[in-house]
Amino acid sequence: MANTKYIFVTGGVVSSLGKGIVAASLGKLLQARGFKVTIQKFDPYINIDPGTLNPYEHGECFVTTDGHETDLDLGHYERFLNVPTTAVNNITTGRIYQNVIDSERRGDFLGKTVQVVPHITDEIKRNIQILGNRDFDFIITEIGGTVGDIESLPYIESVRQLRWELGRNCLCVHLTYVPYIAAAKEVKTKPTQHSVKTLQEQGILPNILVLRTEQKLSEKICHKVALFCNVDEEAVIQSYDVPSIYEVPLILARQGMDRIALRKMGVPVKGKLQLDEWKGFLNNMKTAHKSVKIGLVGKYVELPDAYKSINESLLQAATYHHRKLDLRLIHSEKITDENIAELLKDLDGVLVAPGFGQRGIEGKFIALRYAREKDMPTFGVCLGMQCMVIEFARNILGLPDANSAEMDPLSNNKVIDLMEAQKHLTNFGGTMRLGEYDCELLPGSLAEKAYGKRTVRERHRHRYEFNEMYRSRFESCGMKCTGVNPQTGLVEVVEIPALKWYLGTQYHPEYNSTVAKPNPLFMSFIEHCI
Ligand code: GLN
């Protein structure tokens, strides 16, 4: 297409309605019509990126191929579109202000007063359009937060200006909530009306409204919303609760959301939606009767978003193997030598989660020792892999004080240690080994068989590494280093070949698993669990 078109997705009433899923689903539909689509997220907080945020704040931190720590919605974008994202796909208020302040210090503003409008809004507009007129027909921009928040104002104002400047090349989708009041046995549209009114006061008339609701809404309700919100009736779309987020594109397609969006932007609607593979995946999910039971050992089990990409990777792999995923969350802090057999009984496999810090770490060692001794399929990811190494050192190499420098800097046996180059760093943000690196796999190893090739690239997010000094001792006792970074020699994968499937990766294969292309290690793990 000659001009890139911009679609903005805003949200109202409450947060956590699934703006990211709606953005990803609309993107999926446009992609299924043959268009090139990318999705980006603008987050209104001051942090430069979510890398330093506790998972209790915003759930998982997703990492792009180029090593940028981003919001977990970027994971949804990749899982839906199967197109990798980069640093420009996630911008925060912190980055916007940092850029403007750096310019001011350089004297770029030539003595002018630097203000939110136009300087901050100009910087937001520049960032929104960075990917424009490159490879993409559509750029979908999700604006984080809720309309009416003070911190969202500069973003809404930027969208208002862009609509003015881009005319029909621009479309606004607003997502709101229609609650059901049980006592009155009624759904209520007033919050939606108020939210649209707030958006209108800020100069934006939404072209499409998406109503999040628990149950399907009647035509009467949609008619009422259209009338009171100044939106075409056909452009009032509902997104009701469904068992899987991967069904959302189909719900939106049934209501013609992609066609309506294209028409409103003056793009001819041609051809058919190519969603056969997507539907095949969903069909597999619906028709799977047997399940595969996986225990996820981590310290954030009460937070459904903390291990989002791992959960989705397991689900994708299970679905490809025509199994339902029965995921049991096991709180690592609650694990003891006495209860571990009970906690892991009946499970087909165990995954030990990534993480930072000491909390819950001893429970991970207990779980790993049990899984190793019972020869259960076991997958360790990042900290999970480091725990595999430490547990093996303590119980097999006979080094009871073995630890990671992160947990015990004074240990005499730091089998997981800081790289020399990291030791002088004092900043926390962006100072880890981040993003994609090559990994060379040992022929005949589980990893090499799973990927079906010798060299792979996977994404990282960690500070500590397998300590090379201990490598020969590990290998002679049965834990092999089967994946190594060819440039630096850093150990990326460990396995115990004597066991059925006992494998840990220093990298995060879950960032690289999509509906179209599930990650081979998750596929192999689930296959062995079955
Ligand atoms: N805390 C560990 C490190 O920094 C592991 C990080 C992770 O699991 N992402 O190396």
GROMACS .gro file of N, CA and C in nm, residues 165-295:
model
  393
  165GLU      N    1  -0.401   1.520   1.101
  165GLU     CA    2  -0.298   1.526   0.997
  165GLU      C    3  -0.311   1.413   0.895
  166LEU      N    4  -0.353   1.294   0.942
  166LEU     CA    5  -0.351   1.177   0.853
  166LEU      C    6  -0.486   1.150   0.786
  167GLY      N    7  -0.590   1.215   0.832
  167GLY     CA    8  -0.723   1.198   0.771
  167GLY      C    9  -0.767   1.053   0.770
  168ARG      N   10  -0.800   1.003   0.652
  168ARG     CA   11  -0.855   0.867   0.645
  168ARG      C   12  -0.749   0.758   0.668
  169ASN      N   13  -0.623   0.799   0.672
  169ASN     CA   14  -0.519   0.698   0.698
  169ASN      C   15  -0.512   0.663   0.846
  170CYS      N   16  -0.613   0.699   0.918
  170CYS     CA   17  -0.608   0.684   1.062
  170CYS      C   18  -0.744   0.636   1.114
  171LEU      N   19  -0.740   0.551   1.216
  171LEU     CA   20  -0.865   0.496   1.268
  171LEU      C   21  -0.852   0.481   1.420
  172CYS      N   22  -0.961   0.511   1.491
  172CYS     CA   23  -0.956   0.496   1.638
  172CYS      C   24  -1.053   0.389   1.684
  173VAL      N   25  -0.999   0.294   1.755
  173VAL     CA   26  -1.080   0.187   1.814
  173VAL      C   27  -1.079   0.209   1.965
  174HIS      N   28  -1.196   0.211   2.025
  174HIS     CA   29  -1.200   0.233   2.171
  174HIS      C   30  -1.264   0.110   2.236
  175LEU      N   31  -1.196   0.060   2.337
  175LEU     CA   32  -1.244  -0.060   2.406
  175LEU      C   33  -1.301  -0.020   2.542
  176THR      N   34  -1.425  -0.061   2.569
  176THR     CA   35  -1.483  -0.028   2.699
  176THR      C   36  -1.543  -0.154   2.761
  177TYR      N   37  -1.604  -0.135   2.876
  177TYR     CA   38  -1.658  -0.247   2.952
  177TYR      C   39  -1.808  -0.228   2.971
  178VAL      N   40  -1.883  -0.334   2.949
  178VAL     CA   41  -2.028  -0.332   2.975
  178VAL      C   42  -2.056  -0.433   3.086
  179PRO      N   43  -2.070  -0.384   3.209
  179PRO     CA   44  -2.086  -0.479   3.320
  179PRO      C   45  -2.228  -0.534   3.330
  180TYR      N   46  -2.238  -0.651   3.389
  180TYR     CA   47  -2.368  -0.710   3.419
  180TYR      C   48  -2.391  -0.691   3.568
  181ILE      N   49  -2.502  -0.626   3.603
  181ILE     CA   50  -2.533  -0.605   3.745
  181ILE      C   51  -2.629  -0.715   3.787
  182ALA      N   52  -2.578  -0.809   3.864
  182ALA     CA   53  -2.657  -0.928   3.896
  182ALA      C   54  -2.786  -0.894   3.970
  183ALA      N   55  -2.778  -0.801   4.066
  183ALA     CA   56  -2.896  -0.769   4.147
  183ALA      C   57  -3.009  -0.714   4.059
  184ALA      N   58  -2.972  -0.637   3.956
  184ALA     CA   59  -3.074  -0.578   3.868
  184ALA      C   60  -3.101  -0.667   3.746
  185LYS      N   61  -3.021  -0.772   3.732
  185LYS     CA   62  -3.027  -0.861   3.615
  185LYS      C   63  -3.019  -0.781   3.484
  186GLU      N   64  -2.929  -0.686   3.481
  186GLU     CA   65  -2.918  -0.599   3.363
  186GLU      C   66  -2.772  -0.572   3.329
  187VAL      N   67  -2.747  -0.552   3.198
  187VAL     CA   68  -2.616  -0.500   3.162
  187VAL      C   69  -2.627  -0.348   3.157
  188LYS      N   70  -2.517  -0.282   3.185
  188LYS     CA   71  -2.521  -0.136   3.196
  188LYS      C   72  -2.426  -0.071   3.095
  189THR      N   73  -2.479   0.021   3.019
  189THR     CA   74  -2.395   0.087   2.917
  189THR      C   75  -2.343   0.223   2.963
  190LYS      N   76  -2.387   0.267   3.080
  190LYS     CA   77  -2.348   0.402   3.124
  190LYS      C   78  -2.196   0.420   3.131
  191PRO      N   79  -2.121   0.324   3.188
  191PRO     CA   80  -1.975   0.345   3.192
  191PRO      C   81  -1.917   0.365   3.051
  192THR      N   82  -1.971   0.294   2.953
  192THR     CA   83  -1.924   0.311   2.815
  192THR      C   84  -1.957   0.452   2.765
  193GLN      N   85  -2.078   0.494   2.793
  193GLN     CA   86  -2.117   0.629   2.749
  193GLN      C   87  -2.023   0.734   2.809
  194HIS      N   88  -1.993   0.718   2.938
  194HIS     CA   89  -1.905   0.816   3.003
  194HIS      C   90  -1.765   0.813   2.945
  195SER      N   91  -1.719   0.691   2.917
  195SER     CA   92  -1.583   0.678   2.867
  195SER      C   93  -1.571   0.740   2.727
  196VAL      N   94  -1.672   0.718   2.644
  196VAL     CA   95  -1.668   0.777   2.509
  196VAL      C   96  -1.679   0.929   2.520
  197LYS      N   97  -1.759   0.974   2.616
  197LYS     CA   98  -1.774   1.119   2.635
  197LYS      C   99  -1.638   1.181   2.673
  198THR      N  100  -1.567   1.113   2.761
  198THR     CA  101  -1.434   1.164   2.801
  198THR      C  102  -1.342   1.172   2.679
  199LEU      N  103  -1.347   1.068   2.597
  199LEU     CA  104  -1.263   1.066   2.477
  199LEU      C  105  -1.303   1.180   2.383
  200GLN      N  106  -1.433   1.200   2.370
  200GLN     CA  107  -1.481   1.308   2.282
  200GLN      C  108  -1.440   1.445   2.335
  201GLU      N  109  -1.446   1.461   2.466
  201GLU     CA  110  -1.403   1.589   2.525
  201GLU      C  111  -1.257   1.617   2.492
  202GLN      N  112  -1.181   1.507   2.475
  202GLN     CA  113  -1.039   1.524   2.442
  202GLN      C  114  -1.018   1.528   2.292
  203GLY      N  115  -1.128   1.537   2.218
  203GLY     CA  116  -1.117   1.563   2.073
  203GLY      C  117  -1.118   1.441   1.985
  204ILE      N  118  -1.148   1.324   2.040
  204ILE     CA  119  -1.146   1.203   1.957
  204ILE      C  120  -1.283   1.137   1.955
  205LEU      N  121  -1.333   1.118   1.834
  205LEU     CA  122  -1.458   1.044   1.816
  205LEU      C  123  -1.417   0.904   1.769
  206PRO      N  124  -1.444   0.801   1.849
  206PRO     CA  125  -1.398   0.669   1.805
  206PRO      C  126  -1.472   0.622   1.679
  207ASN      N  127  -1.399   0.554   1.589
  207ASN     CA  128  -1.463   0.500   1.468
  207ASN      C  129  -1.526   0.365   1.497
  208ILE      N  130  -1.462   0.289   1.586
  208ILE     CA  131  -1.513   0.156   1.620
  208ILE      C  132  -1.511   0.144   1.772
  209LEU      N  133  -1.617   0.089   1.826
  209LEU     CA  134  -1.621   0.063   1.970
  209LEU      C  135  -1.619  -0.088   1.991
  210VAL      N  136  -1.535  -0.134   2.080
  210VAL     CA  137  -1.537  -0.276   2.115
  210VAL      C  138  -1.586  -0.286   2.260
  211LEU      N  139  -1.694  -0.357   2.280
  211LEU     CA  140  -1.752  -0.369   2.414
  211LEU      C  141  -1.710  -0.502   2.476
  212ARG      N  142  -1.634  -0.493   2.586
  212ARG     CA  143  -1.597  -0.616   2.658
  212ARG      C  144  -1.712  -0.652   2.750
  213THR      N  145  -1.753  -0.774   2.745
  213THR     CA  146  -1.867  -0.816   2.825
  213THR      C  147  -1.851  -0.964   2.860
  214GLU      N  148  -1.916  -1.003   2.968
  214GLU     CA  149  -1.904  -1.144   3.007
  214GLU      C  150  -1.992  -1.232   2.918
  215GLN      N  151  -2.112  -1.179   2.886
  215GLN     CA  152  -2.204  -1.256   2.801
  215GLN      C  153  -2.239  -1.175   2.678
  216LYS      N  154  -2.292  -1.245   2.576
  216LYS     CA  155  -2.330  -1.176   2.453
  216LYS      C  156  -2.435  -1.068   2.482
  217LEU      N  157  -2.423  -0.957   2.412
  217LEU     CA  158  -2.517  -0.846   2.431
  217LEU      C  159  -2.625  -0.851   2.324
  218SER      N  160  -2.743  -0.800   2.358
  218SER     CA  161  -2.852  -0.801   2.260
  218SER      C  162  -2.831  -0.688   2.158
  219GLU      N  163  -2.902  -0.698   2.046
  219GLU     CA  164  -2.895  -0.593   1.944
  219GLU      C  165  -2.940  -0.460   2.001
  220LYS      N  166  -3.039  -0.469   2.090
  220LYS     CA  167  -3.094  -0.346   2.151
  220LYS      C  168  -2.983  -0.269   2.225
  221ILE      N  169  -2.903  -0.342   2.297
  221ILE     CA  170  -2.795  -0.278   2.373
  221ILE      C  171  -2.695  -0.213   2.276
  222CYS      N  172  -2.660  -0.286   2.171
  222CYS     CA  173  -2.563  -0.231   2.075
  222CYS      C  174  -2.621  -0.108   2.006
  223HIS      N  175  -2.749  -0.112   1.977
  223HIS     CA  176  -2.816   0.002   1.914
  223HIS      C  177  -2.808   0.123   2.007
  224LYS      N  178  -2.836   0.099   2.133
  224LYS     CA  179  -2.833   0.208   2.232
  224LYS      C  180  -2.692   0.269   2.241
  225VAL      N  181  -2.591   0.183   2.246
  225VAL     CA  182  -2.453   0.233   2.255
  225VAL      C  183  -2.421   0.317   2.132
  226ALA      N  184  -2.461   0.267   2.014
  226ALA     CA  185  -2.433   0.340   1.889
  226ALA      C  186  -2.496   0.479   1.895
  227LEU      N  187  -2.621   0.483   1.935
  227LEU     CA  188  -2.696   0.608   1.938
  227LEU      C  189  -2.634   0.709   2.036
  228PHE      N  190  -2.600   0.661   2.156
  228PHE     CA  191  -2.551   0.754   2.257
  228PHE      C  192  -2.403   0.787   2.241
  229CYS      N  193  -2.333   0.707   2.164
  229CYS     CA  194  -2.188   0.730   2.153
  229CYS      C  195  -2.148   0.783   2.015
  230ASN      N  196  -2.242   0.808   1.928
  230ASN     CA  197  -2.210   0.862   1.795
  230ASN      C  198  -2.125   0.768   1.712
  231VAL      N  199  -2.151   0.639   1.722
  231VAL     CA  200  -2.072   0.541   1.645
  231VAL      C  201  -2.170   0.462   1.558
  232ASP      N  202  -2.131   0.432   1.432
  232ASP     CA  203  -2.218   0.352   1.345
  232ASP      C  204  -2.257   0.224   1.416
  233GLU      N  205  -2.379   0.180   1.393
  233GLU     CA  206  -2.424   0.060   1.464
  233GLU      C  207  -2.340  -0.062   1.428
  234GLU      N  208  -2.304  -0.074   1.301
  234GLU     CA  209  -2.224  -0.191   1.262
  234GLU      C  210  -2.084  -0.186   1.325
  235ALA      N  211  -2.042  -0.065   1.365
  235ALA     CA  212  -1.908  -0.052   1.423
  235ALA      C  213  -1.909  -0.069   1.575
  236VAL      N  214  -2.021  -0.110   1.629
  236VAL     CA  215  -2.023  -0.147   1.772
  236VAL      C  216  -2.003  -0.299   1.777
  237ILE      N  217  -1.885  -0.337   1.817
  237ILE     CA  218  -1.844  -0.478   1.814
  237ILE      C  219  -1.842  -0.529   1.957
  238GLN      N  220  -1.881  -0.652   1.978
  238GLN     CA  221  -1.869  -0.703   2.114
  238GLN      C  222  -1.760  -0.810   2.125
  239SER      N  223  -1.695  -0.807   2.238
  239SER     CA  224  -1.592  -0.906   2.264
  239SER      C  225  -1.630  -0.974   2.396
  240TYR      N  226  -1.705  -1.080   2.384
  240TYR     CA  227  -1.753  -1.148   2.505
  240TYR      C  228  -1.651  -1.254   2.548
  241ASP      N  229  -1.666  -1.302   2.671
  241ASP     CA  230  -1.569  -1.398   2.726
  241ASP      C  231  -1.571  -1.528   2.645
  242VAL      N  232  -1.452  -1.575   2.615
  242VAL     CA  233  -1.438  -1.704   2.543
  242VAL      C  234  -1.332  -1.786   2.616
  243PRO      N  235  -1.336  -1.919   2.598
  243PRO     CA  236  -1.242  -2.001   2.675
  243PRO      C  237  -1.095  -1.972   2.642
  244SER      N  238  -1.067  -1.929   2.518
  244SER     CA  239  -0.927  -1.905   2.484
  244SER      C  240  -0.912  -1.770   2.414
  245ILE      N  241  -0.803  -1.700   2.448
  245ILE     CA  242  -0.778  -1.569   2.384
  245ILE      C  243  -0.761  -1.586   2.233
  246TYR      N  244  -0.721  -1.706   2.189
  246TYR     CA  245  -0.697  -1.725   2.046
  246TYR      C  246  -0.828  -1.732   1.965
  247GLU      N  247  -0.941  -1.732   2.037
  247GLU     CA  248  -1.070  -1.728   1.967
  247GLU      C  249  -1.113  -1.586   1.934
  248VAL      N  250  -1.050  -1.489   1.999
  248VAL     CA  251  -1.097  -1.351   1.982
  248VAL      C  252  -1.094  -1.305   1.835
  249PRO      N  253  -0.988  -1.335   1.758
  249PRO     CA  254  -0.992  -1.291   1.617
  249PRO      C  255  -1.117  -1.342   1.544
  250LEU      N  256  -1.158  -1.463   1.576
  250LEU     CA  257  -1.274  -1.520   1.506
  250LEU      C  258  -1.402  -1.449   1.546
  251ILE      N  259  -1.414  -1.413   1.672
  251ILE     CA  260  -1.533  -1.340   1.717
  251ILE      C  261  -1.541  -1.204   1.647
  252LEU      N  262  -1.426  -1.139   1.640
  252LEU     CA  263  -1.424  -1.007   1.574
  252LEU      C  264  -1.451  -1.022   1.425
  253ALA      N  265  -1.398  -1.129   1.365
  253ALA     CA  266  -1.419  -1.151   1.220
  253ALA      C  267  -1.567  -1.175   1.192
  254ARG      N  268  -1.632  -1.251   1.279
  254ARG     CA  269  -1.774  -1.280   1.257
  254ARG      C  270  -1.856  -1.152   1.255
  255GLN      N  271  -1.810  -1.051   1.328
  255GLN     CA  272  -1.884  -0.924   1.328
  255GLN      C  273  -1.830  -0.827   1.223
  256GLY      N  274  -1.737  -0.876   1.142
  256GLY     CA  275  -1.687  -0.796   1.029
  256GLY      C  276  -1.595  -0.682   1.067
  257MET      N  277  -1.528  -0.695   1.181
  257MET     CA  278  -1.447  -0.582   1.228
  257MET      C  279  -1.339  -0.541   1.128
  258ASP      N  280  -1.274  -0.639   1.065
  258ASP     CA  281  -1.167  -0.605   0.971
  258ASP      C  282  -1.224  -0.531   0.849
  259ARG      N  283  -1.338  -0.577   0.801
  259ARG     CA  284  -1.399  -0.512   0.682
  259ARG      C  285  -1.441  -0.369   0.717
  260ILE      N  286  -1.501  -0.354   0.834
  260ILE     CA  287  -1.546  -0.220   0.875
  260ILE      C  288  -1.424  -0.127   0.886
  261ALA      N  289  -1.317  -0.178   0.948
  261ALA     CA  290  -1.196  -0.096   0.965
  261ALA      C  291  -1.141  -0.055   0.829
  262LEU      N  292  -1.132  -0.151   0.737
  262LEU     CA  293  -1.076  -0.120   0.605
  262LEU      C  294  -1.161  -0.017   0.534
  263ARG      N  295  -1.291  -0.039   0.536
  263ARG     CA  296  -1.382   0.055   0.468
  263ARG      C  297  -1.367   0.196   0.523
  264LYS      N  298  -1.359   0.205   0.654
  264LYS     CA  299  -1.349   0.338   0.715
  264LYS      C  300  -1.219   0.408   0.677
  265MET      N  301  -1.117   0.327   0.643
  265MET     CA  302  -0.990   0.389   0.604
  265MET      C  303  -0.977   0.399   0.452
  266GLY      N  304  -1.085   0.364   0.381
  266GLY     CA  305  -1.084   0.376   0.236
  266GLY      C  306  -0.999   0.270   0.166
  267VAL      N  307  -0.978   0.156   0.232
  267VAL     CA  308  -0.900   0.048   0.169
  267VAL      C  309  -0.998  -0.055   0.113
  268PRO      N  310  -0.987  -0.089  -0.018
  268PRO     CA  311  -1.080  -0.186  -0.075
  268PRO      C  312  -1.070  -0.321  -0.004
  269VAL      N  313  -1.186  -0.381   0.023
  269VAL     CA  314  -1.188  -0.512   0.090
  269VAL      C  315  -1.183  -0.619  -0.019
  270LYS      N  316  -1.070  -0.689  -0.025
  270LYS     CA  317  -1.056  -0.790  -0.131
  270LYS      C  318  -1.033  -0.927  -0.069
  271GLY      N  319  -1.063  -1.030  -0.147
  271GLY     CA  320  -1.027  -1.167  -0.108
  271GLY      C  321  -1.096  -1.214   0.018
  272LYS      N  322  -1.045  -1.327   0.065
  272LYS     CA  323  -1.104  -1.389   0.185
  272LYS      C  324  -1.004  -1.389   0.298
  273LEU      N  325  -1.054  -1.399   0.418
  273LEU     CA  326  -0.964  -1.411   0.532
  273LEU      C  327  -0.896  -1.548   0.529
  274GLN      N  328  -0.764  -1.550   0.533
  274GLN     CA  329  -0.692  -1.678   0.533
  274GLN      C  330  -0.664  -1.717   0.679
  275LEU      N  331  -0.756  -1.787   0.737
  275LEU     CA  332  -0.738  -1.823   0.878
  275LEU      C  333  -0.741  -1.974   0.900
  276ASP      N  334  -0.713  -2.050   0.793
  276ASP     CA  335  -0.726  -2.196   0.804
  276ASP      C  336  -0.636  -2.255   0.914
  277GLU      N  337  -0.509  -2.210   0.914
  277GLU     CA  338  -0.417  -2.267   1.013
  277GLU      C  339  -0.459  -2.229   1.155
  278TRP      N  340  -0.502  -2.105   1.167
  278TRP     CA  341  -0.547  -2.055   1.298
  278TRP      C  342  -0.666  -2.138   1.347
  279LYS      N  343  -0.760  -2.160   1.256
  279LYS     CA  344  -0.878  -2.238   1.293
  279LYS      C  345  -0.840  -2.382   1.325
  280GLY      N  346  -0.743  -2.434   1.252
  280GLY     CA  347  -0.695  -2.571   1.276
  280GLY      C  348  -0.639  -2.582   1.418
  281PHE      N  349  -0.563  -2.481   1.457
  281PHE     CA  350  -0.506  -2.477   1.592
  281PHE      C  351  -0.618  -2.478   1.698
  282LEU      N  352  -0.718  -2.391   1.675
  282LEU     CA  353  -0.829  -2.383   1.770
  282LEU      C  354  -0.909  -2.513   1.774
  283ASN      N  355  -0.921  -2.574   1.657
  283ASN     CA  356  -0.994  -2.699   1.650
  283ASN      C  357  -0.922  -2.808   1.731
  284ASN      N  358  -0.791  -2.810   1.719
  284ASN     CA  359  -0.710  -2.903   1.797
  284ASN      C  360  -0.733  -2.881   1.946
  285MET      N  361  -0.741  -2.754   1.984
  285MET     CA  362  -0.759  -2.720   2.124
  285MET      C  363  -0.896  -2.769   2.174
  286LYS      N  364  -0.997  -2.750   2.089
  286LYS     CA  365  -1.133  -2.786   2.132
  286LYS      C  366  -1.156  -2.936   2.132
  287THR      N  367  -1.088  -3.007   2.042
  287THR     CA  368  -1.118  -3.149   2.031
  287THR      C  369  -1.023  -3.236   2.113
  288ALA      N  370  -0.926  -3.172   2.180
  288ALA     CA  371  -0.833  -3.250   2.264
  288ALA      C  372  -0.909  -3.300   2.387
  289HIS      N  373  -0.905  -3.429   2.411
  289HIS     CA  374  -0.974  -3.482   2.529
  289HIS      C  375  -0.876  -3.517   2.639
  290LYS      N  376  -0.766  -3.581   2.597
  290LYS     CA  377  -0.668  -3.619   2.700
  290LYS      C  378  -0.587  -3.495   2.739
  291SER      N  379  -0.535  -3.497   2.861
  291SER     CA  380  -0.457  -3.380   2.900
  291SER      C  381  -0.313  -3.418   2.933
  292VAL      N  382  -0.229  -3.316   2.936
  292VAL     CA  383  -0.093  -3.335   2.981
  292VAL      C  384  -0.076  -3.246   3.104
  293LYS      N  385  -0.028  -3.308   3.214
  293LYS     CA  386  -0.025  -3.236   3.342
  293LYS      C  387   0.117  -3.185   3.370
  294ILE      N  388   0.129  -3.055   3.373
  294ILE     CA  389   0.261  -2.996   3.395
  294ILE      C  390   0.259  -2.915   3.525
  295GLY      N  391   0.363  -2.933   3.605
  295GLY     CA  392   0.378  -2.852   3.725
  295GLY      C  393   0.472  -2.737   3.696
   0.00000   0.00000   0.00000
